[in-house]
Short mmCIF file of C-alpha atoms and ligand atoms in Angstrom, two decimals:
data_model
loop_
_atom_site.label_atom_id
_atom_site.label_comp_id
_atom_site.label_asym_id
_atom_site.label_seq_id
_atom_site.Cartn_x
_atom_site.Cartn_y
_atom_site.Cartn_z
CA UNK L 1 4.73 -11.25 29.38
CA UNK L 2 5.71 -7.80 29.21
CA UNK L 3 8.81 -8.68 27.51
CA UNK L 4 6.97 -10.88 25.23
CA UNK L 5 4.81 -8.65 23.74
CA UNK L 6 7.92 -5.98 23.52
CA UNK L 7 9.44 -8.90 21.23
CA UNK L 8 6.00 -9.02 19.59
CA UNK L 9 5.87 -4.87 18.45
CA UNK L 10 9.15 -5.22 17.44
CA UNK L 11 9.02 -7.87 15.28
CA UNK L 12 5.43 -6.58 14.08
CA UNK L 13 7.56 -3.46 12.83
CA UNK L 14 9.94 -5.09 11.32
CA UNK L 15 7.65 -7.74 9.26
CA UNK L 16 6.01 -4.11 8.03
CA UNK L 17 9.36 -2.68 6.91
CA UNK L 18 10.82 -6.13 5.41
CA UNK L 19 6.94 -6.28 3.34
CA UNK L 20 7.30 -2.65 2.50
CA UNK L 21 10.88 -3.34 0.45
CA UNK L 22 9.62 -6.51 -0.87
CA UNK L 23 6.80 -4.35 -2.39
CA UNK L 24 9.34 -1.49 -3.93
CA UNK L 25 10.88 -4.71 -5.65
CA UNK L 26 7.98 -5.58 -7.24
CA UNK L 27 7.97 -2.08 -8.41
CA UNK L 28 11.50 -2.44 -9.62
CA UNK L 29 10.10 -6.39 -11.21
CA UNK L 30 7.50 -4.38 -13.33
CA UNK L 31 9.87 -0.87 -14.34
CA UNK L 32 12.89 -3.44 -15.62
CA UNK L 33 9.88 -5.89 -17.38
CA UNK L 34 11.10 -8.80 -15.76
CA UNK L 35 7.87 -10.09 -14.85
CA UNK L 36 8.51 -12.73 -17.57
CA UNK L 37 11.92 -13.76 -16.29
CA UNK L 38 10.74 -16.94 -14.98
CA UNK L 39 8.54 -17.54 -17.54
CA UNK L 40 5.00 -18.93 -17.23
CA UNK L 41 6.38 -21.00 -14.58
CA UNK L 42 5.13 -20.84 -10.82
CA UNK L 43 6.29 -21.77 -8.32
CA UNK L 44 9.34 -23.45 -10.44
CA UNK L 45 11.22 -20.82 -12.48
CA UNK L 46 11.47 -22.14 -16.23
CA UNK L 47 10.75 -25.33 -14.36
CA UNK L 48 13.96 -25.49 -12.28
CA UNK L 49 13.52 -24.56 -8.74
CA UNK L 50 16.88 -22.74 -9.20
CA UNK L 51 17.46 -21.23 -12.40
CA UNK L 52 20.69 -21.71 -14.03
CA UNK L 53 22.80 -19.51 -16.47
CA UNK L 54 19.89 -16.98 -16.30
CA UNK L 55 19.95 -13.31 -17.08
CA UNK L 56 19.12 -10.58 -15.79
CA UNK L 57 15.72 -10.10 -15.83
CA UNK L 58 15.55 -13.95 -14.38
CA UNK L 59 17.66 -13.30 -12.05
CA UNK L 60 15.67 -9.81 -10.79
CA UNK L 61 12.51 -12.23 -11.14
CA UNK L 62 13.87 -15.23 -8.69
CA UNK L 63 14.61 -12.52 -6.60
CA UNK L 64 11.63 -10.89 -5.80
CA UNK L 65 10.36 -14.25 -5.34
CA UNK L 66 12.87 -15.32 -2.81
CA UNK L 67 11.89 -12.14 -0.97
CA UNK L 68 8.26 -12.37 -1.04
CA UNK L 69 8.81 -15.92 0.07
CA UNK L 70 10.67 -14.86 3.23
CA UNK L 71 7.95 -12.36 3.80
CA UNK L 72 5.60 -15.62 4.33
CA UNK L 73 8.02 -16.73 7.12
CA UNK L 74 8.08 -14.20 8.84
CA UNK L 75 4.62 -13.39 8.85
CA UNK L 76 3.78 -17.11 9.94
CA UNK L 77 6.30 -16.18 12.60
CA UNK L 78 4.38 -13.14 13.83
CA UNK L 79 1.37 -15.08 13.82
CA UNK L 80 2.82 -17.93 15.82
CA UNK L 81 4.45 -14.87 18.46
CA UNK L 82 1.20 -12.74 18.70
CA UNK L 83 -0.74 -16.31 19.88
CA UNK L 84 1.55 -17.57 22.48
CA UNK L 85 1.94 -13.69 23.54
CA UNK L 86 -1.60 -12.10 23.30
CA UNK L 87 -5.39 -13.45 24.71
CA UNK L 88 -8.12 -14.61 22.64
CA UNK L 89 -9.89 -11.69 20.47
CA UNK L 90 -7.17 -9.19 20.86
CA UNK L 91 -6.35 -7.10 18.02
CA UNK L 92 -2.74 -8.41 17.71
CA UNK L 93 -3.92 -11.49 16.93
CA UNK L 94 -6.59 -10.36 14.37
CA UNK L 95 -3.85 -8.36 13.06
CA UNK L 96 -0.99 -11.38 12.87
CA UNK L 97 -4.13 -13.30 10.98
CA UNK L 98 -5.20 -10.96 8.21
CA UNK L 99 -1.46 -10.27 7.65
CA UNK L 100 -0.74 -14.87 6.72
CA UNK L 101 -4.20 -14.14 4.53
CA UNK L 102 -2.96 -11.18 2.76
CA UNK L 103 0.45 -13.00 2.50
CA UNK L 104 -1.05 -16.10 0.52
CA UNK L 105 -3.56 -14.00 -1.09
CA UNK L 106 -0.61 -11.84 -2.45
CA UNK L 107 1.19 -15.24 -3.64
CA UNK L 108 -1.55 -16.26 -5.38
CA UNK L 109 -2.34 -13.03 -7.54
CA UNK L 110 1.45 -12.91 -8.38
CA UNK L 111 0.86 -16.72 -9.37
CA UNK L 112 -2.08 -15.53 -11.26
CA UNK L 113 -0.25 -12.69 -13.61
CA UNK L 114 2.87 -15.48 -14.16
CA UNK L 115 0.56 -18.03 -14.95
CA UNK L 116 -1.61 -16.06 -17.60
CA UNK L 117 1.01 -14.03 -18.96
CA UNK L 118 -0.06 -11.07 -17.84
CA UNK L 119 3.54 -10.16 -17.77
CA UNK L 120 6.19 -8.38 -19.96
CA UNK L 121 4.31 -6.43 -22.67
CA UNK L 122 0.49 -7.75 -22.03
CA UNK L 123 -1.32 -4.54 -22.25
CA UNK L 124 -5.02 -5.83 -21.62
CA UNK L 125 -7.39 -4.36 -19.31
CA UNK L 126 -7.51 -7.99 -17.86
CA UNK L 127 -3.84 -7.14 -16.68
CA UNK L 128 -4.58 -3.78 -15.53
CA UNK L 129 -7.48 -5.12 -13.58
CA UNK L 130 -5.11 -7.89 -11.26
CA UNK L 131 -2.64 -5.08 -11.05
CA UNK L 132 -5.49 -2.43 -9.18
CA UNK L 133 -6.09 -6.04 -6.99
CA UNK L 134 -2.59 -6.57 -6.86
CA UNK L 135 -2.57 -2.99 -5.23
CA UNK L 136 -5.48 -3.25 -3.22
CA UNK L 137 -4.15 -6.78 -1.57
CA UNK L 138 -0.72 -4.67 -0.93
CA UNK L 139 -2.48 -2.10 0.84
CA UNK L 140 -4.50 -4.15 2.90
CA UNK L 141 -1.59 -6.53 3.95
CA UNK L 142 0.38 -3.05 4.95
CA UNK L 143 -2.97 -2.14 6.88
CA UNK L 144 -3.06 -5.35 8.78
CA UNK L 145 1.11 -5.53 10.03
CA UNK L 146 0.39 -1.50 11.22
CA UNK L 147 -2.63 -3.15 13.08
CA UNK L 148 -0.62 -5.63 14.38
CA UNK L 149 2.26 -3.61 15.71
CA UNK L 150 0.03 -0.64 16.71
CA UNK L 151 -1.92 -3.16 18.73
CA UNK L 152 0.58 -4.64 20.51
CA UNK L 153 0.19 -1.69 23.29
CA UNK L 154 -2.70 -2.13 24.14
CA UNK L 155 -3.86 -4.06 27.55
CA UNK L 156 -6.58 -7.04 26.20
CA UNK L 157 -10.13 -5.91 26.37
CA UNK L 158 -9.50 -2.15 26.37
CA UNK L 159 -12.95 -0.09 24.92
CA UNK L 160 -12.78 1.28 21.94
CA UNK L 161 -13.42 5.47 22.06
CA UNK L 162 -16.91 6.65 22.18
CA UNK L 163 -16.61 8.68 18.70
CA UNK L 164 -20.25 10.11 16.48
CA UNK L 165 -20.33 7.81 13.42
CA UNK L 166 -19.77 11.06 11.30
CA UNK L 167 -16.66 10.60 12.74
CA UNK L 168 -16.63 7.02 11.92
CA UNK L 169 -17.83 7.44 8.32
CA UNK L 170 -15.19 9.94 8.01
CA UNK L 171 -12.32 7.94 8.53
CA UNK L 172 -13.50 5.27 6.70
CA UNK L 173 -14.18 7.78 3.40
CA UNK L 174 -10.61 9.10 3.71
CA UNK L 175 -9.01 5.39 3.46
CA UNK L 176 -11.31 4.60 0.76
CA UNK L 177 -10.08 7.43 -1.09
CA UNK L 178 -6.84 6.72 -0.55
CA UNK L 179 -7.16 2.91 -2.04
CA UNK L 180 -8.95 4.72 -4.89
CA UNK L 181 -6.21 6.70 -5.42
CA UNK L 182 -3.72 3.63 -5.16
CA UNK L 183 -5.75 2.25 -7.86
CA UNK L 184 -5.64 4.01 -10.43
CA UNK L 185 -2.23 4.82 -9.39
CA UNK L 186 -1.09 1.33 -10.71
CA UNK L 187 -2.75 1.41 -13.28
CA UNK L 188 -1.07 4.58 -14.59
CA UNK L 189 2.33 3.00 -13.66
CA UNK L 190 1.66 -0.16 -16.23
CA UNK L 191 0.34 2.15 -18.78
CA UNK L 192 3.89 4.42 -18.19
CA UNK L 193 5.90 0.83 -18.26
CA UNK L 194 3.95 -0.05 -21.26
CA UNK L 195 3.70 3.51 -22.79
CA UNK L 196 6.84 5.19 -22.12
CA UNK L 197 5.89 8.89 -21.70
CA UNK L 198 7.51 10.69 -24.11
CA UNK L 199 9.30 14.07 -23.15
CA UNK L 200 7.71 17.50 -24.34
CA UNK L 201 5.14 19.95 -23.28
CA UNK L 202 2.63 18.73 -20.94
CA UNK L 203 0.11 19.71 -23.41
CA UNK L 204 1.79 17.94 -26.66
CA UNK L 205 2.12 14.87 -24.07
CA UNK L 206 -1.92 15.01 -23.42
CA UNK L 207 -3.09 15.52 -26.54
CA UNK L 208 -0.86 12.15 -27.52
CA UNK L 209 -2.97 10.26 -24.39
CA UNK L 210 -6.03 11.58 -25.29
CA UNK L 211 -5.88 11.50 -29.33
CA UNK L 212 -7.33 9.05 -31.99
CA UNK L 213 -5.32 5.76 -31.59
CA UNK L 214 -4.39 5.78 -27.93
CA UNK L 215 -4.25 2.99 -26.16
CA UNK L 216 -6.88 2.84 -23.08
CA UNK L 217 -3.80 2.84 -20.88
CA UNK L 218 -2.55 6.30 -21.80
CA UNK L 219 -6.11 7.70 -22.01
CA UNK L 220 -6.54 6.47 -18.48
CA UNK L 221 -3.10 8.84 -17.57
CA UNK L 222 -4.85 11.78 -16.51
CA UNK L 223 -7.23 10.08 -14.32
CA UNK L 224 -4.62 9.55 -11.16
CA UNK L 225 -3.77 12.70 -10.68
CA UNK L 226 -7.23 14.24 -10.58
CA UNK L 227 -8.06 12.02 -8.05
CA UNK L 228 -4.67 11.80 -6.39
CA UNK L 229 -5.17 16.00 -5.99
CA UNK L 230 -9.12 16.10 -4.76
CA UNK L 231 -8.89 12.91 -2.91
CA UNK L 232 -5.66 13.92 -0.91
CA UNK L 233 -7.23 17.01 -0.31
CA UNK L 234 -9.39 15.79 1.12
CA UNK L 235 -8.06 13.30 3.46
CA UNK L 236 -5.29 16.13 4.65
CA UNK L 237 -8.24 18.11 5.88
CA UNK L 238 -9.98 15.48 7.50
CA UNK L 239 -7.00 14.69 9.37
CA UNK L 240 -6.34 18.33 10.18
CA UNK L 241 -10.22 18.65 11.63
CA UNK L 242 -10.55 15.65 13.60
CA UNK L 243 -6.60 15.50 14.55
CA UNK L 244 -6.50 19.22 15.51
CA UNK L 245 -7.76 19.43 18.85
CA UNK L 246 -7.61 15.61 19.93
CA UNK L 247 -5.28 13.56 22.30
CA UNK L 248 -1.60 14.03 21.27
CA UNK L 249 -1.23 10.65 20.13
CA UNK L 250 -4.09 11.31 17.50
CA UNK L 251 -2.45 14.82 16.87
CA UNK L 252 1.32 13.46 16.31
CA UNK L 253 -0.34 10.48 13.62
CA UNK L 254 -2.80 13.62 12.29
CA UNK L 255 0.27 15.53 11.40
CA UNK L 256 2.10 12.53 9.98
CA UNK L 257 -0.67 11.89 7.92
CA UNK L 258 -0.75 16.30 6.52
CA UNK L 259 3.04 16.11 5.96
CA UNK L 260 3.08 12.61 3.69
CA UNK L 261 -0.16 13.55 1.69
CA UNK L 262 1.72 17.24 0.58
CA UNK L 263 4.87 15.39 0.13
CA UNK L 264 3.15 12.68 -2.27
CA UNK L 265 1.77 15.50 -4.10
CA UNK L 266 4.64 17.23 -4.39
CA UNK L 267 6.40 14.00 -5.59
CA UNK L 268 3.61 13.16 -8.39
CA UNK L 269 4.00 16.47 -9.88
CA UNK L 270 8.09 15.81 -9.99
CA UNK L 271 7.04 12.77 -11.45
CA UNK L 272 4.91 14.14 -14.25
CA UNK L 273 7.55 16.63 -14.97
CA UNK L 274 10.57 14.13 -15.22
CA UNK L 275 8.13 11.93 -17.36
CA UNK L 276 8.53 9.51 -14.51
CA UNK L 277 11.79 7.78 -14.81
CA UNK L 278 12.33 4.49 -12.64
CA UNK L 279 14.09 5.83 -9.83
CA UNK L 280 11.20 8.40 -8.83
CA UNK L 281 8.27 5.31 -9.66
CA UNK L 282 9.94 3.86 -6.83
CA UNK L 283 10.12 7.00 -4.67
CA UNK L 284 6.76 7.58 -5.36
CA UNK L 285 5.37 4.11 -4.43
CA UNK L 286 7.68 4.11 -1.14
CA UNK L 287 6.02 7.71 -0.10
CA UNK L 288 2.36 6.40 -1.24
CA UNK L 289 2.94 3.05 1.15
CA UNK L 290 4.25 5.60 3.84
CA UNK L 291 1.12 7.89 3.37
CA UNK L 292 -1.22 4.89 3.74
CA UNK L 293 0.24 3.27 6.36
CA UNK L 294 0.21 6.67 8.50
CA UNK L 295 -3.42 6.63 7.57
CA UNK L 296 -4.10 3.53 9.02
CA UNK L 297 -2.81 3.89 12.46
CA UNK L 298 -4.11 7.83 12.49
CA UNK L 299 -7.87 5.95 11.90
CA UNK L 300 -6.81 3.53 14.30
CA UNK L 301 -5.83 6.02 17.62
CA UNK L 302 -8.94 8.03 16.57
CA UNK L 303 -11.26 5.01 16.33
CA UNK L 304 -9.67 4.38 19.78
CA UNK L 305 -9.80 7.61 21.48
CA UNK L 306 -12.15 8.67 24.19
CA UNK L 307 -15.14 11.45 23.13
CA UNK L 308 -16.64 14.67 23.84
CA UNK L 309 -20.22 15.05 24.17
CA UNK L 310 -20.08 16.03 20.53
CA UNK L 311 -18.92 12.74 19.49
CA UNK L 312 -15.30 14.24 18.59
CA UNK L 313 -12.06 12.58 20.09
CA UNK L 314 -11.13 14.66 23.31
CA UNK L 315 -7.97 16.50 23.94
CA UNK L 316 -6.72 15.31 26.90
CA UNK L 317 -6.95 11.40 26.55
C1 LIG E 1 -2.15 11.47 -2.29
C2 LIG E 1 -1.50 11.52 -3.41
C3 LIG E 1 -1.03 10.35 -4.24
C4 LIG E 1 -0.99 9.00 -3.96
C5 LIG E 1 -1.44 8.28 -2.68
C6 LIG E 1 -0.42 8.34 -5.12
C7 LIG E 1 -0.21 6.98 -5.23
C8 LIG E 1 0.31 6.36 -6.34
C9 LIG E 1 0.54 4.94 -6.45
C10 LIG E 1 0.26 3.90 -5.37
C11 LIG E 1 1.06 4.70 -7.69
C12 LIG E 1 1.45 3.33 -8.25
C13 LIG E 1 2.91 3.10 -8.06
C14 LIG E 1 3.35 1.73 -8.54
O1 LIG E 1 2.54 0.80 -8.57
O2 LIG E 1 4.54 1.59 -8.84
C15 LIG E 1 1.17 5.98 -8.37
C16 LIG E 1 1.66 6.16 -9.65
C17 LIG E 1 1.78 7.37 -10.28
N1 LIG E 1 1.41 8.62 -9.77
FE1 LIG E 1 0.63 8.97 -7.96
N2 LIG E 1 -0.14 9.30 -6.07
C18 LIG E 1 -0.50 10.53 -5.58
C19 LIG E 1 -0.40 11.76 -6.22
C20 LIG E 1 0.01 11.94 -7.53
C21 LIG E 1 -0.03 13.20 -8.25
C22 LIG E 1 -0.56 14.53 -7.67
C23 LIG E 1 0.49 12.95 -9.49
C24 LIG E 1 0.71 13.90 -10.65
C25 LIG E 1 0.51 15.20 -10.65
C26 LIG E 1 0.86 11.55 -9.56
C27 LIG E 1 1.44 10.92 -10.63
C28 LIG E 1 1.68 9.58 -10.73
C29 LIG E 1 2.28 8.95 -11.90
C30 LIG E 1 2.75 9.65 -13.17
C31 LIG E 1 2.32 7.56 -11.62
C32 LIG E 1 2.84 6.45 -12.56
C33 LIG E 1 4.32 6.29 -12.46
C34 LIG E 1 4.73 5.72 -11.13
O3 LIG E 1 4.50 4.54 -10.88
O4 LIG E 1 5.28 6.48 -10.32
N3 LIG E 1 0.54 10.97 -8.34
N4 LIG E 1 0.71 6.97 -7.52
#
């Protein structure tokens, strides 16, 4: 059994790493505008279930399609491993089943933005709308392979931590703020795929975004990193107050947690100031599905560790 569920974490971590490239892909589908590459055609591309003599952008298309199929294998496989390996109610299994509903709900928005042709140069706020879902959905399938493999661990049964619900609503604030951020994160990243931003000084380039004649898109630029800046804030001290003094399991994924949230900010303002060119989108997304996935399993060891009497997780368990 023991072996078993070894098999189990491992594979859990991998399905998390395979999802995470599949999802830097789909970053690289939307920076190259190859969205369209099959098409309005789903699941067929162009109506052959093999394209041939395409070009590029089908070919970058099929791709990520191949690839996000795979990830539906593999997750069924996971889900198929964490029930012959792990008792009724356990949070591997919960974990394995939100990760196949994320999967097909994933396949369907994709589906959805072929299918309506909110693809290629569609700037409407329709579009912008399934992208913040498409990002959400992302997020939470992410959130659901970290529960999985950080579940794995655990022995059936075992009690959750006797943590204040300031504690509680804490954690919960700080991931919401992060998905807020995510948000309007892709949404800026279609409006700089639709609306190249144009070198100069940063206040020539606002005045553009926010003049007469500027496309919601670009008026929405400034928004992400307002929020990325006060909501990362404040998630890096949360993590530093309740991770400070707390089991060193919920210190280690506390400080994981600090260094990615400085890092990402660091990287957004490099991003700003290179007028974010494809290479550091991708860098960017790759650090942001880092940050939230540290996030995750720091609100999961905290949910999990034992109390004080002040409803604080202790430092010794
Ligand atoms: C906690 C901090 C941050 C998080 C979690 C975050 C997250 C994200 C995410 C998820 C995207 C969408 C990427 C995509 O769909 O390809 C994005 C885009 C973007 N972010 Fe951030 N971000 C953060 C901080 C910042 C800051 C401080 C700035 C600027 C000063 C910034 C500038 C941008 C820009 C320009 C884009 C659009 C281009 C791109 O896709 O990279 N970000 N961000």
């Amino acid at each position: 059994m023991a072996a078993a569920r070894a098999r189990f974490r491992s594979l859990a971590w991998g399905t998390l790493a395979y999802t995470v490239l599949v999802i830097l892909f789909g970053a690289v589908v939307r920076i190259t505008g190859s969205g369209a590459g099959c098409g309005q055609h789903w699941p067929t591309c162009h109506g052959e279930v093999v394209p041939i003599s395409p070009t590029i952008e089908t070919v970058i298309e099929f791709s990520h399609r191949v690839t996000s199929g795979l990830c539906g294998i593999i997750v069924l496989a996971l889900l198929v491993a964490a029930l012959r390996g792990f008792p009724r109610g356990h949070a591997a299994r919960l974990g394995a089943w939100l990760a196949l509903v994320f999967t097909i709900t994933e396949a369907l928005i994709g589906a959805g933005l072929v299918r309506f042709g909110l693809v290629g140069d569609n700037d409407s706020v329709a579009r912008a709308i399934v992208m913040a879902a498409h990002l959400v959905n992302t997020s939470l399938l992410t959130g659901a392979l970290a529960l999985a493999a950080w579940a794995a661990n655990r022995e059936p049964g075992q009690a959750r931590g006797g943590v204040s619900r300031r504690v509680r609503w804490l954690v919960w604030a700080s991931l919401g703020g992060l998905m807020l951020v995510g948000i309007s994160g892709a949404v800026t990243a279609l409006g700089d795929t639709l609306y190249p931003v144009e070198a100069g000084a940063l206040s020539e380039r606002l005045q553009r975004d926010l003049g007469a004649g500027a496309h919601f898109l670009q008026r929405l630029r400034l928004m992400h990193p307002v929020l990325a800046c006060g909501l990362g804030f404040f998630t890096a001290v949360i993590a530093h107050h309740l991770g400070n003094a707390a089991a060193p399991a919920v210190r280690r994924a506390s400080a994981w947690v600090m260094i990615l949230v400085f890092a990402q900010l660091a990287a957004g303002v490099l991003n700003v100031m290179l007028s974010a060119p494809g290479w550091m989108q991708v860098l960017h997304l790759g650090l942001g599905t880092a940050l939230w996935v540290a996030a995750v399993l720091f609100s999961l060891e905290l949910l999990h560790a034992q109390a004080g009497p002040d409803g604080h997780p202790r430092p010794d368990r």
